[in-house]
CSV table of C-alpha atoms in Angstrom, one decimal:
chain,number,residue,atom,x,y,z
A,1,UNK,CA,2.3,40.3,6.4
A,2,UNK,CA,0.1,37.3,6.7
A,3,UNK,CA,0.3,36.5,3.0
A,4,UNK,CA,3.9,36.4,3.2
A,5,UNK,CA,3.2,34.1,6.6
A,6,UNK,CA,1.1,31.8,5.2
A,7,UNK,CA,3.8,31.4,1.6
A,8,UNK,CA,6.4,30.8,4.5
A,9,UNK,CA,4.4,28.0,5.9
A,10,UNK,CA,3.2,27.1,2.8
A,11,UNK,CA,6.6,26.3,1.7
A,12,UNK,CA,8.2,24.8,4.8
A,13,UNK,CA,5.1,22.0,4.7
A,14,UNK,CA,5.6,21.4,1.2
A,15,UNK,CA,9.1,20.6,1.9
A,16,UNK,CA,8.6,18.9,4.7
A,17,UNK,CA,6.3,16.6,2.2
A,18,UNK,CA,9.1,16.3,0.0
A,19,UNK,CA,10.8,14.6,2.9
A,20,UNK,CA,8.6,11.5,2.8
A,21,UNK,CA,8.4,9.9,-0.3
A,22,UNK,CA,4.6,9.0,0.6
A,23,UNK,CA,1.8,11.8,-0.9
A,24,UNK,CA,0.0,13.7,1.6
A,25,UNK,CA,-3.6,12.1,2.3
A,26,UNK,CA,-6.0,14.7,1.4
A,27,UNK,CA,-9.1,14.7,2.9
A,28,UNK,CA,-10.9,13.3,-0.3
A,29,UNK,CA,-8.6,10.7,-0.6
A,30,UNK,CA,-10.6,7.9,0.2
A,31,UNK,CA,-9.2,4.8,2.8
A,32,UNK,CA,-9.4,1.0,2.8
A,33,UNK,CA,-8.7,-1.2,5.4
A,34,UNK,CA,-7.2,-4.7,4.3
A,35,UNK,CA,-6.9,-8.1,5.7
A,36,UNK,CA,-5.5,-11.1,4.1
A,37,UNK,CA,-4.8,-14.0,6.5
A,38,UNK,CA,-4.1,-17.5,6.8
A,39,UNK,CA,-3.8,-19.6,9.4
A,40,UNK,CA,-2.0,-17.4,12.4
A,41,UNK,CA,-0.6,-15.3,9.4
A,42,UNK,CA,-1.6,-12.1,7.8
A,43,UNK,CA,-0.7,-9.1,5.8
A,44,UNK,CA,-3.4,-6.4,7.2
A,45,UNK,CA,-3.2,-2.4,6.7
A,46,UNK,CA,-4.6,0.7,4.6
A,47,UNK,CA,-4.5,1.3,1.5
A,48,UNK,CA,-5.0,5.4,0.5
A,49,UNK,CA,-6.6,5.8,-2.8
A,50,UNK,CA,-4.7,8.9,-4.6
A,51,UNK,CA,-5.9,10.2,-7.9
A,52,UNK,CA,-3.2,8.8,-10.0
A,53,UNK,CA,-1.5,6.2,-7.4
A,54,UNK,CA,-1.9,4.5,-4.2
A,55,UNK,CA,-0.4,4.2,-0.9
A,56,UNK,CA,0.0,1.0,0.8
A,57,UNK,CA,0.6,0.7,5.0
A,58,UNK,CA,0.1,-2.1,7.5
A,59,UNK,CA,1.6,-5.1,8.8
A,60,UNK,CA,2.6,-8.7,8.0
A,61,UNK,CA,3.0,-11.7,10.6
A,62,UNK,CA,5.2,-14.9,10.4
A,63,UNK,CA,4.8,-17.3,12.9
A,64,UNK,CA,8.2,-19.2,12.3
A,65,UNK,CA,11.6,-17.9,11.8
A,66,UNK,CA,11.6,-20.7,8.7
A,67,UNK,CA,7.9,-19.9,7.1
A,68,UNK,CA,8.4,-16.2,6.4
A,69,UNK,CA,6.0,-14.2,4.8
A,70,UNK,CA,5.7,-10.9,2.6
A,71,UNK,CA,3.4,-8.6,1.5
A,72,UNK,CA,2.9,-8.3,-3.2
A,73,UNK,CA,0.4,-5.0,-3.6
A,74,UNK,CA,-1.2,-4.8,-7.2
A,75,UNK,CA,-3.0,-2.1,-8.9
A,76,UNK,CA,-5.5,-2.2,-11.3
A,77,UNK,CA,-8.0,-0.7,-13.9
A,78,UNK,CA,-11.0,-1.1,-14.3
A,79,UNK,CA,-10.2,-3.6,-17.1
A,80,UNK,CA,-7.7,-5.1,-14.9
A,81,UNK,CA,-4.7,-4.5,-16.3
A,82,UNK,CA,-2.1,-3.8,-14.1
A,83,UNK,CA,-0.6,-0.3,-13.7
A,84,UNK,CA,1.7,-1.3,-10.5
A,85,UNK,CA,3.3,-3.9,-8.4
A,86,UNK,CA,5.5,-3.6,-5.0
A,87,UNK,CA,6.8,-6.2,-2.6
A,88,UNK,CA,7.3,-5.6,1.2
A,89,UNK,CA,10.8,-6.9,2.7
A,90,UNK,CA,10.2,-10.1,4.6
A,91,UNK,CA,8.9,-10.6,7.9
A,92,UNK,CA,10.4,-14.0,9.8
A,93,UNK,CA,9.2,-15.4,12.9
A,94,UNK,CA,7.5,-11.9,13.9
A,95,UNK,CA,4.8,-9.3,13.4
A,96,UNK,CA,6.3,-6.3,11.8
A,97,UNK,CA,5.2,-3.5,10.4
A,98,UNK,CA,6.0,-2.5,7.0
A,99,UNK,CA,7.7,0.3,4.9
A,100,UNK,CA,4.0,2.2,3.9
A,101,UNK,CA,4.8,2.3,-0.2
A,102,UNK,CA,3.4,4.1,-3.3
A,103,UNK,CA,2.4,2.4,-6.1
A,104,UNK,CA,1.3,4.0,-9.4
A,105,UNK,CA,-1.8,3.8,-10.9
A,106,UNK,CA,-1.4,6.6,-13.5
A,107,UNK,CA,-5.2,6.8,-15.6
A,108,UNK,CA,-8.0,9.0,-15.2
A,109,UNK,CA,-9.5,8.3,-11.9
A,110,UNK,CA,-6.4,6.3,-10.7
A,111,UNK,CA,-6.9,2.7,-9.4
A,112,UNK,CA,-10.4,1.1,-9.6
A,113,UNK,CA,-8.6,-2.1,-7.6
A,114,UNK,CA,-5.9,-3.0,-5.5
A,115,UNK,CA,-5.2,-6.8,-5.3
A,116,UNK,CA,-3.0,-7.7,-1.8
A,117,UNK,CA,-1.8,-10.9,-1.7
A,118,UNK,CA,0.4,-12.7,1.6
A,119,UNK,CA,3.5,-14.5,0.1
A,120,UNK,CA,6.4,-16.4,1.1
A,121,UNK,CA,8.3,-13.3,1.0
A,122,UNK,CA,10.7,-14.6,-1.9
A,123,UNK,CA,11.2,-13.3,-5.4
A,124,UNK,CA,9.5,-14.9,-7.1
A,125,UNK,CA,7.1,-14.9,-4.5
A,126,UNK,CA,4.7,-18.2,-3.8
A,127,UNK,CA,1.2,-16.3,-3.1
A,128,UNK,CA,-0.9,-18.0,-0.3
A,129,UNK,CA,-3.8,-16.0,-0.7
A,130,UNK,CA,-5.0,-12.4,-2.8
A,131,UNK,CA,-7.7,-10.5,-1.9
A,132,UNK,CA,-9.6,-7.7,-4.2
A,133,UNK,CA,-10.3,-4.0,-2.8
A,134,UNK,CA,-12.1,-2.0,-5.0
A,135,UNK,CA,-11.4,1.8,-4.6
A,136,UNK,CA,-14.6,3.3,-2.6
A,137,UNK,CA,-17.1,5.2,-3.8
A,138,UNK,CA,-16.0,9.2,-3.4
């Protein structure tokens, strides 16, 4: 009985998973915060460090409905090639929070960096500023 309980619920959480195209954090997946800002503008969030990708969250801020601003998430190895790039919609004249994203980062170990860089929120996108997070130690 409790076997067949615990497949039950074992498959309803799964699925409920499946919902969300986001992994599940696990408890070793380690978390950094980011912050990239200029002038009364940022892009600031989490990034989750999966084994073979990486989930990006947070928010962006635009002062000016005609200066927006956007969010370009990289990841790389530890030779810095890049393995993945996302953009965030753009954010004008407001602080928003963003669609959380996954990016790949598909070698052993996954990511060893994530570059986050605040843009103009165009494509091609104009970067302000980048900053480098290297995954934590486990």
């Amino acid at each position: 009985m409790r076997a067949r309980l615990a497949a039950v619920v074992g498959t309803v959480l799964l699925g409920a998973g499946m919902l969300v195209n986001v992994p599940a954090a696990h408890a070793a997946d380690p978390v950094s915060e980011f912050d990239v800002t200029v002038g009364n503008t940022y892009t600031r969030g989490t990034i989750t460090w999966h084994n073979r990708s990486v989930t990006v969250a947070g928010e962006q801020k635009s002062v000016s409905s005609s200066s927006c601003r956007g969010t370009t998430a990289f990841t790389l190895d530890a030779s810095n090639k890049q393995l993945g790039l996302n953009y965030t919609s753009r954010t004008c004249g407001a602080s928003e929070t963003f669609t959380p994203f996954t990016m790949p980062a598909d070698v052993s170990g996954g990511a060893a960096v994530v570059r986050i860089c605040l843009d103009d929120g165009a494509l091609p996108a104009t970067y302000y500023s980048c900053k480098r997070y290297g995954r934590p130690s486990s």
